[in-house]
Coordinates of N, CA, C and O in Angstrom, one line a residue:
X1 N 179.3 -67.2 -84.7 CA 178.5 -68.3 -85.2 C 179.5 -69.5 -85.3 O 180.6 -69.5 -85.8
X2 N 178.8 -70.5 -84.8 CA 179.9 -72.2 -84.9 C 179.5 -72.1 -86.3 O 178.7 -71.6 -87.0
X3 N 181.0 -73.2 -86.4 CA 181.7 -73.6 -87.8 C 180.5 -74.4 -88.0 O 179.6 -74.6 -87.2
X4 N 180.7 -75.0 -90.0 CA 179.3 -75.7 -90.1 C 180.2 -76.3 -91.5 O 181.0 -75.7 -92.2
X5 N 179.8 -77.7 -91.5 CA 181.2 -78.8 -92.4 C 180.0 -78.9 -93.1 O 178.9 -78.9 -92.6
X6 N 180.1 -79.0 -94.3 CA 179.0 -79.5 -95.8 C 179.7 -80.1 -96.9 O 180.7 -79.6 -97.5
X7 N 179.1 -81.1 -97.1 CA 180.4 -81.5 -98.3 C 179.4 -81.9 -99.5 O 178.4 -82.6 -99.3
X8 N 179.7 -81.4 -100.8 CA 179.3 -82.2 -101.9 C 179.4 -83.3 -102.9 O 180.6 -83.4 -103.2
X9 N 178.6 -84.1 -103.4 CA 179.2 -84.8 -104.3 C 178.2 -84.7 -105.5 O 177.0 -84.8 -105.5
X10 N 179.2 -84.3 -106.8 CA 178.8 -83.7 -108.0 C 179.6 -84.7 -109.2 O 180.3 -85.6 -108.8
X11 N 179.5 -84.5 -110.2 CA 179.9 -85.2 -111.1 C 180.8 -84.1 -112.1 O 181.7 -84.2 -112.9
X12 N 179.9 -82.8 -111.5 CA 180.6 -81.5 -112.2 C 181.5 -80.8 -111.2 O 181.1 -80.4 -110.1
X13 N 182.7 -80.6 -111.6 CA 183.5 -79.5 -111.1 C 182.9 -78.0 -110.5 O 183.0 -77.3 -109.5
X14 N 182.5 -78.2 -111.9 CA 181.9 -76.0 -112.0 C 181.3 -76.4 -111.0 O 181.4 -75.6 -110.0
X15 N 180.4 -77.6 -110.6 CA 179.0 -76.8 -109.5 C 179.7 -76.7 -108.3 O 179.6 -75.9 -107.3
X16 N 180.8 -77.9 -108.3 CA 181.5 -78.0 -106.6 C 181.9 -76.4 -106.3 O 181.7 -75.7 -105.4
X17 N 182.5 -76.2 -107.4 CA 183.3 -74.7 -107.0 C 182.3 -73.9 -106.8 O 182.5 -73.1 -106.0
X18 N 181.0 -73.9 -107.5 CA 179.8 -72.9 -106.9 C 179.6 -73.1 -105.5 O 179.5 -72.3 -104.6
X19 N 179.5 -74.4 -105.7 CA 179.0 -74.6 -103.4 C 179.8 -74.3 -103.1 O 179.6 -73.1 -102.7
X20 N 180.8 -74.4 -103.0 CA 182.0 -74.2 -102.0 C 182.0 -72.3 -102.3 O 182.1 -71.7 -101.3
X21 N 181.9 -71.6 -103.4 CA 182.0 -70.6 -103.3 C 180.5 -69.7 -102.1 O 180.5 -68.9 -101.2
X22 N 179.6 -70.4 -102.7 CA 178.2 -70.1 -101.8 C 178.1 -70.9 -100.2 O 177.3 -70.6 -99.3
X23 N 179.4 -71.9 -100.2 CA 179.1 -71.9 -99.0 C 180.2 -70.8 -98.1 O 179.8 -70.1 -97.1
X24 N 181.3 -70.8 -98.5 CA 182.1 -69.3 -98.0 C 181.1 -68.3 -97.6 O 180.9 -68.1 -96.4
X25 N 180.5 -67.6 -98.5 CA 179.7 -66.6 -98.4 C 179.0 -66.7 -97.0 O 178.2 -65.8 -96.8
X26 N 179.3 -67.7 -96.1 CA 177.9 -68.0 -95.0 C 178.9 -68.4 -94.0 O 178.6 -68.7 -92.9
X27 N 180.1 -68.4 -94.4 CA 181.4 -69.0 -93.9 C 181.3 -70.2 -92.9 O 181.5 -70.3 -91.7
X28 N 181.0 -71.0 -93.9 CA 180.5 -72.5 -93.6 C 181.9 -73.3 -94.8 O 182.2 -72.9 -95.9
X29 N 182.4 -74.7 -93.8 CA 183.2 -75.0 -94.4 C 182.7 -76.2 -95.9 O 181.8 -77.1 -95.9
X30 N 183.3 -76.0 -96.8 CA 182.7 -76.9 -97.8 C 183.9 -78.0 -98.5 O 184.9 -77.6 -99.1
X31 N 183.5 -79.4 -98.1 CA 184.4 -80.3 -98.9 C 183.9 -81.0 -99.7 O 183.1 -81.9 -99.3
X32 N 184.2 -80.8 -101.4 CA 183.4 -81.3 -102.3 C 184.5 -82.3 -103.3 O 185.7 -82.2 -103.5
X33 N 183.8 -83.1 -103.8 CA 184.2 -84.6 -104.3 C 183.4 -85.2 -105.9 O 182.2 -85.0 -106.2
X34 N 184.0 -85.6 -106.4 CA 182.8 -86.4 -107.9 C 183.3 -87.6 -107.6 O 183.2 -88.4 -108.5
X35 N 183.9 -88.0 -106.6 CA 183.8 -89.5 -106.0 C 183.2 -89.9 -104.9 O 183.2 -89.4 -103.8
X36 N 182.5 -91.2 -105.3 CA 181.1 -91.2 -104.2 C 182.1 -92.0 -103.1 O 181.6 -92.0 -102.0
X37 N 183.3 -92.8 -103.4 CA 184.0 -93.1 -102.4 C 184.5 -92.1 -101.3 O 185.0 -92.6 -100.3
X38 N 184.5 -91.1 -101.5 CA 185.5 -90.2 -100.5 C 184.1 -89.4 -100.0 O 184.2 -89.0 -98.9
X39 N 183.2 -89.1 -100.4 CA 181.2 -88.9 -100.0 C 181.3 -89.8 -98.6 O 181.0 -89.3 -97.5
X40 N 181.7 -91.0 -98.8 CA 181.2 -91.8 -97.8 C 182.0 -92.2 -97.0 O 181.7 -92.9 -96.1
X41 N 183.6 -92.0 -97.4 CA 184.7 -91.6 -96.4 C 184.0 -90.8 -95.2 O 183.9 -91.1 -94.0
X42 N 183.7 -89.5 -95.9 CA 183.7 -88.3 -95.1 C 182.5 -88.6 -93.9 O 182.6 -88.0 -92.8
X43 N 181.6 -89.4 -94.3 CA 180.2 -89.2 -93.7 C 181.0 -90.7 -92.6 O 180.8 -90.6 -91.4
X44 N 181.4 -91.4 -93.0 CA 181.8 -92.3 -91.8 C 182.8 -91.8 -91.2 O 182.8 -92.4 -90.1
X45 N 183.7 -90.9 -91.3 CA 184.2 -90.2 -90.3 C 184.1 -89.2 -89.6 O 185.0 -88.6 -89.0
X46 N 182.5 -89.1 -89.9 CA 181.8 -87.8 -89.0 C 182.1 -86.2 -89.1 O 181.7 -85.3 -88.4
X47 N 183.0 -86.4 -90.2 CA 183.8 -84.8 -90.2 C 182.6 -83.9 -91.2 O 182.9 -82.9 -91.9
X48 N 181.6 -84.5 -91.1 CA 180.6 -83.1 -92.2 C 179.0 -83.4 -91.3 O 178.8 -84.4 -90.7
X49 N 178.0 -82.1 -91.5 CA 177.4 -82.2 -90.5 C 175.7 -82.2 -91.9 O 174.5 -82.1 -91.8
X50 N 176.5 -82.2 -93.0 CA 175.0 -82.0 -94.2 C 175.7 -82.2 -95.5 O 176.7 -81.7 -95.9
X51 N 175.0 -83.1 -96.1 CA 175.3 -83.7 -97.5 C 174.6 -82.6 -98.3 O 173.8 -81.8 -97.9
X52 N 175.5 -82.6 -99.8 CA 174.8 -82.2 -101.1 C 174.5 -83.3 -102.1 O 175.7 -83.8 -102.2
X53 N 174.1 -83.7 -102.6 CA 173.9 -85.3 -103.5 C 173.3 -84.7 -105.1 O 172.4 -84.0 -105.6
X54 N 174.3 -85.2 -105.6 CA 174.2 -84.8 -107.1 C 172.4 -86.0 -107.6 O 172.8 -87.1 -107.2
X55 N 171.7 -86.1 -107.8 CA 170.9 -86.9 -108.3 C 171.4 -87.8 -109.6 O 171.7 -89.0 -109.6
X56 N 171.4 -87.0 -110.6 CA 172.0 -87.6 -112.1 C 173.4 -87.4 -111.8 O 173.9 -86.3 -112.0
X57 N 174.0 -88.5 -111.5 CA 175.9 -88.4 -111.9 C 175.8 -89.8 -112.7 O 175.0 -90.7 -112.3
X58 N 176.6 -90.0 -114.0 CA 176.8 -90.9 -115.1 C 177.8 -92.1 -114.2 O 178.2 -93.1 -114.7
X59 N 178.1 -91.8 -113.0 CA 178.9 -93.0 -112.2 C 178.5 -93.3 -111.1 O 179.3 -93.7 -110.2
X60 N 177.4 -93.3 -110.9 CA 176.2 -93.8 -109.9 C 174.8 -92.9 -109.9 O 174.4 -92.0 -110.6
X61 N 174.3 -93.6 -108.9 CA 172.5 -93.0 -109.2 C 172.3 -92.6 -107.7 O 172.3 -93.2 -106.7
X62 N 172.0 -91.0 -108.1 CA 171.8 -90.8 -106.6 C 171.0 -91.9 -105.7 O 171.4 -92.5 -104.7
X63 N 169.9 -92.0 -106.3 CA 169.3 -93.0 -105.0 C 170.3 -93.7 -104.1 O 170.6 -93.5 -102.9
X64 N 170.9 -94.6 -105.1 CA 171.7 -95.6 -104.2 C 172.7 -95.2 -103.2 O 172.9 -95.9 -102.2
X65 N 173.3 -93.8 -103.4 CA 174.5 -93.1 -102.5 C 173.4 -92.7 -101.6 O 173.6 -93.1 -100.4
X66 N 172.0 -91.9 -101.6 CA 171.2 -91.8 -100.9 C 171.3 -93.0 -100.0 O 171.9 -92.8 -98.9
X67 N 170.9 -94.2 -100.3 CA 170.8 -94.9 -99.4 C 171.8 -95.9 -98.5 O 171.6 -96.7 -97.6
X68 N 173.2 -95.4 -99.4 CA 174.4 -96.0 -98.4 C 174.5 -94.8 -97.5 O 174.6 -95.2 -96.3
X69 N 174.5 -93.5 -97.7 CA 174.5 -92.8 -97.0 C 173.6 -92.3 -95.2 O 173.8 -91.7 -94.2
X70 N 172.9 -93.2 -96.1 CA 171.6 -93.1 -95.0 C 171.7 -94.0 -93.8 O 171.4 -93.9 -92.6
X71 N 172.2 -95.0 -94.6 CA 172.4 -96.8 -93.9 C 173.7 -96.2 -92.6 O 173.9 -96.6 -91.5
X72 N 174.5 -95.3 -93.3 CA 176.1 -95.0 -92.3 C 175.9 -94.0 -91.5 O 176.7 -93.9 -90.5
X73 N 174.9 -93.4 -91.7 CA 174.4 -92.0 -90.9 C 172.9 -91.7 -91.2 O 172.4 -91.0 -92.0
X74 N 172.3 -92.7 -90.2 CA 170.3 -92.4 -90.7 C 170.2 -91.0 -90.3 O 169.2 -90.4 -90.8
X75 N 170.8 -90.3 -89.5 CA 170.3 -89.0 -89.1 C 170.8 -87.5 -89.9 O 170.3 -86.5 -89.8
X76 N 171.7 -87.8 -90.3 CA 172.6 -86.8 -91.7 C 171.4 -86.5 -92.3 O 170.8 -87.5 -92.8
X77 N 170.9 -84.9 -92.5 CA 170.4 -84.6 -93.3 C 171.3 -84.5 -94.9 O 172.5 -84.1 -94.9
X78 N 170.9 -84.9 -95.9 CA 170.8 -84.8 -97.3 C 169.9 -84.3 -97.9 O 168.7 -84.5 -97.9
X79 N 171.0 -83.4 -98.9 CA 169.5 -82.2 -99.9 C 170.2 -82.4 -101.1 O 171.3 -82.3 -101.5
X80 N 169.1 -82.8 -101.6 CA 169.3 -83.5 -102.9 C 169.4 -82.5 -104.2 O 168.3 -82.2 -104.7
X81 N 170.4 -82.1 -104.7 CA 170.7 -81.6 -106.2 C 169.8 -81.6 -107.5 O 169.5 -82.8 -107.9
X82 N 169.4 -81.0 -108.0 CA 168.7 -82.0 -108.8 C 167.9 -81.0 -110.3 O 167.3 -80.0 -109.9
X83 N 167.9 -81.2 -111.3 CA 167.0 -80.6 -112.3 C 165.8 -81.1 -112.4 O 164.8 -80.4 -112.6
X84 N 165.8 -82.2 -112.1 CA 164.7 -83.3 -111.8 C 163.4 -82.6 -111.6 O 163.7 -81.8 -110.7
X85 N 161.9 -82.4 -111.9 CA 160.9 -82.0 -111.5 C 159.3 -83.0 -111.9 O 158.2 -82.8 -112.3
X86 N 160.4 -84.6 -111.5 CA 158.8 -85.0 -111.6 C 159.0 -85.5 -110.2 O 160.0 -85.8 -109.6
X87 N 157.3 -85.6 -109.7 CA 157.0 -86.1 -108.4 C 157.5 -87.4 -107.9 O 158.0 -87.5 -106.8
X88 N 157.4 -88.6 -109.0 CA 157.4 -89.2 -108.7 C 159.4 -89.8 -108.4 O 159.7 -90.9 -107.9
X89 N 160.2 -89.0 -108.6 CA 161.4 -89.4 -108.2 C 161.4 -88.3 -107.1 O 161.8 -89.0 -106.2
X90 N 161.3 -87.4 -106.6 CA 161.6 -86.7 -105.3 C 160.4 -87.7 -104.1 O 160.9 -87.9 -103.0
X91 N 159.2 -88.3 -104.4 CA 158.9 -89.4 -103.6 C 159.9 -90.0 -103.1 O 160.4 -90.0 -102.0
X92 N 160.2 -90.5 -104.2 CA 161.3 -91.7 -104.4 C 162.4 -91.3 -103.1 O 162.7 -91.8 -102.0
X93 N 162.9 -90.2 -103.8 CA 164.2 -90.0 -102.6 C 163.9 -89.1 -101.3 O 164.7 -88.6 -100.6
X94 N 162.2 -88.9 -101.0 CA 161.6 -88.7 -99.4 C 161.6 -89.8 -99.0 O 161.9 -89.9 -97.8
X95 N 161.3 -91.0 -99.7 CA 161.0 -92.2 -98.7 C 162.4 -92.3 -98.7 O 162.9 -91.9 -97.6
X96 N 163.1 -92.7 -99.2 CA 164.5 -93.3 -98.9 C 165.1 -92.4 -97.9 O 165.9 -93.0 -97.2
X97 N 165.0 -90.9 -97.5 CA 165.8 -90.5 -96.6 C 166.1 -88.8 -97.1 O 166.5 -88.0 -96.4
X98 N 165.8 -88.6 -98.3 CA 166.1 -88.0 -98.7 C 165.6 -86.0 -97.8 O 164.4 -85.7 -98.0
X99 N 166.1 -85.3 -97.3 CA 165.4 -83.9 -96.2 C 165.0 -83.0 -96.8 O 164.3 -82.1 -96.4
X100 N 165.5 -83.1 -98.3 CA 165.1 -81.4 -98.6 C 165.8 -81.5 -100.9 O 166.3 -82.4 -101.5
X101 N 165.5 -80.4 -101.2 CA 166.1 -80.6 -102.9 C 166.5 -79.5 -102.9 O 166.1 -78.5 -102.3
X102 N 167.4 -79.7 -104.0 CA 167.8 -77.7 -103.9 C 167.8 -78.3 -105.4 O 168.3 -79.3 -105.9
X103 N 166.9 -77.1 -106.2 CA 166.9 -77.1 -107.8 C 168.2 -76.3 -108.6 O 168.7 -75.2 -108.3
X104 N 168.7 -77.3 -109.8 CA 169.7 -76.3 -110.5 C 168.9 -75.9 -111.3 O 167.9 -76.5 -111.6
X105 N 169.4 -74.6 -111.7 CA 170.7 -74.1 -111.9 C 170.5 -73.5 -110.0 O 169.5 -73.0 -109.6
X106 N 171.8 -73.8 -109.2 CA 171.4 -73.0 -107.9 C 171.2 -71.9 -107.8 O 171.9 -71.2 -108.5
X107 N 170.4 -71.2 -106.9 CA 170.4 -69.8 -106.4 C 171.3 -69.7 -105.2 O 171.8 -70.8 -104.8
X108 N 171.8 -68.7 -104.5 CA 172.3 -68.7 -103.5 C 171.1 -68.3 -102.7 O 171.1 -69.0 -101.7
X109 N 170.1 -67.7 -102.7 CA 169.2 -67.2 -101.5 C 168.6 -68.7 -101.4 O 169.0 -69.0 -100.3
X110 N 167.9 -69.7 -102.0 CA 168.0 -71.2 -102.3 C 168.7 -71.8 -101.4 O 168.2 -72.3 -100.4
X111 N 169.8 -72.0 -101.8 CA 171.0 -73.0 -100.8 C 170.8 -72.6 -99.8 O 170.1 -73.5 -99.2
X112 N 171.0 -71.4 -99.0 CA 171.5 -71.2 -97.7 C 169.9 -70.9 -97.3 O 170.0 -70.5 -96.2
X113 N 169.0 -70.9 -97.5 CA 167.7 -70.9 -97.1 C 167.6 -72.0 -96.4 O 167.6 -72.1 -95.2
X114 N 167.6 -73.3 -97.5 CA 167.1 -74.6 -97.4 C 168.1 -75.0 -96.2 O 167.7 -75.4 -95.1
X115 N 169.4 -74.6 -96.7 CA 170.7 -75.1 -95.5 C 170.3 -74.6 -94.2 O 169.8 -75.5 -93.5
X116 N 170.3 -73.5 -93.7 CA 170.2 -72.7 -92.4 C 168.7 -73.8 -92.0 O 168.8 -74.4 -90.9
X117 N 167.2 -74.0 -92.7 CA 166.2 -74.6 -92.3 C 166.7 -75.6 -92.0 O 166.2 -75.5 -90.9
X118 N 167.5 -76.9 -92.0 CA 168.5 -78.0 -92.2 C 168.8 -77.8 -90.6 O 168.3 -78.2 -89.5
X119 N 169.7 -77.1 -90.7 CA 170.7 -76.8 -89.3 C 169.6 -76.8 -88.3 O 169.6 -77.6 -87.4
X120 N 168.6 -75.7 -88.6 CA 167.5 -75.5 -87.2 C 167.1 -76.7 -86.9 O 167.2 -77.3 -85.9
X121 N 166.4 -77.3 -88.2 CA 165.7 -78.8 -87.5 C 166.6 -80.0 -86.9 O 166.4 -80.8 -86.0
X122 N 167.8 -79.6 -87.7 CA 168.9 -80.6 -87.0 C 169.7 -80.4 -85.4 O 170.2 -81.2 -84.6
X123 N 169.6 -79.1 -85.4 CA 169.8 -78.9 -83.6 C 169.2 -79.2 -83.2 O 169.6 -79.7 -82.2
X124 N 167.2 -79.2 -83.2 CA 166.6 -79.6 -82.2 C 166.3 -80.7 -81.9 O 165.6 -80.9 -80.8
X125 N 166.8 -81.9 -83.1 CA 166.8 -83.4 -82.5 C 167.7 -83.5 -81.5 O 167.9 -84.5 -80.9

């Protein structure tokens, strides 16, 4: 199986170390961050092939990294983090660009579900 780069940006430690731990398990590489400047390092230098986007971080608002994100790379799938369960904000970040949500607290059958569906639709563009 080819290598596969995912990187997160969280506000929490513990959860980075959960992805990174759940993405091991799939042996997919994971570079995780609670700064949205080094988020968007990464994605302008092409070295990750799928965002994780914290929604609620107290030092930006997902949307907005959504949408720099999107502006540097419109084709980068992003799956949005999130406890979040009203309609009206996952609209919100489908129009803006947003591909997919993965609910906390995470599952691992969850992540790598959503992820692996991610990868397929993203090889066939």
């Amino acid at each position: 199986m080819m290598s596969f780069t995912l990187c997160g940006l969280d506000d929490d430690e513990s959860i980075l170390c959960t992805l990174e731990a759940m993405a091991s398990t799939q042996g997919w590489l994971f570079m995780g961050t609670t700064r949205v400047e080094q988020c968007l390092e990464w994605v302008k230098q092409e070295s990750i092939e799928l965002v994780l986007l914290d929604y609620h971080m107290p030092c930006a608002n997902g949307l907005d990294v959504l949408n720099k994100i999107k502006s540097i790379a419109p084709s980068l799938p992003v799956l949005i983090l999130t406890i979040e369960q009203q309609p009206r904000i996952a609209e919100e970040l489908l129009l803006a660009g947003a591909d997919d949500f993965i609910n906390k607290p995470i599952q691992l059958a969850d992540f790598h579900s959503r992820i692996s569906l991610q990868r397929r639709l993203h090889c066939q563009k």
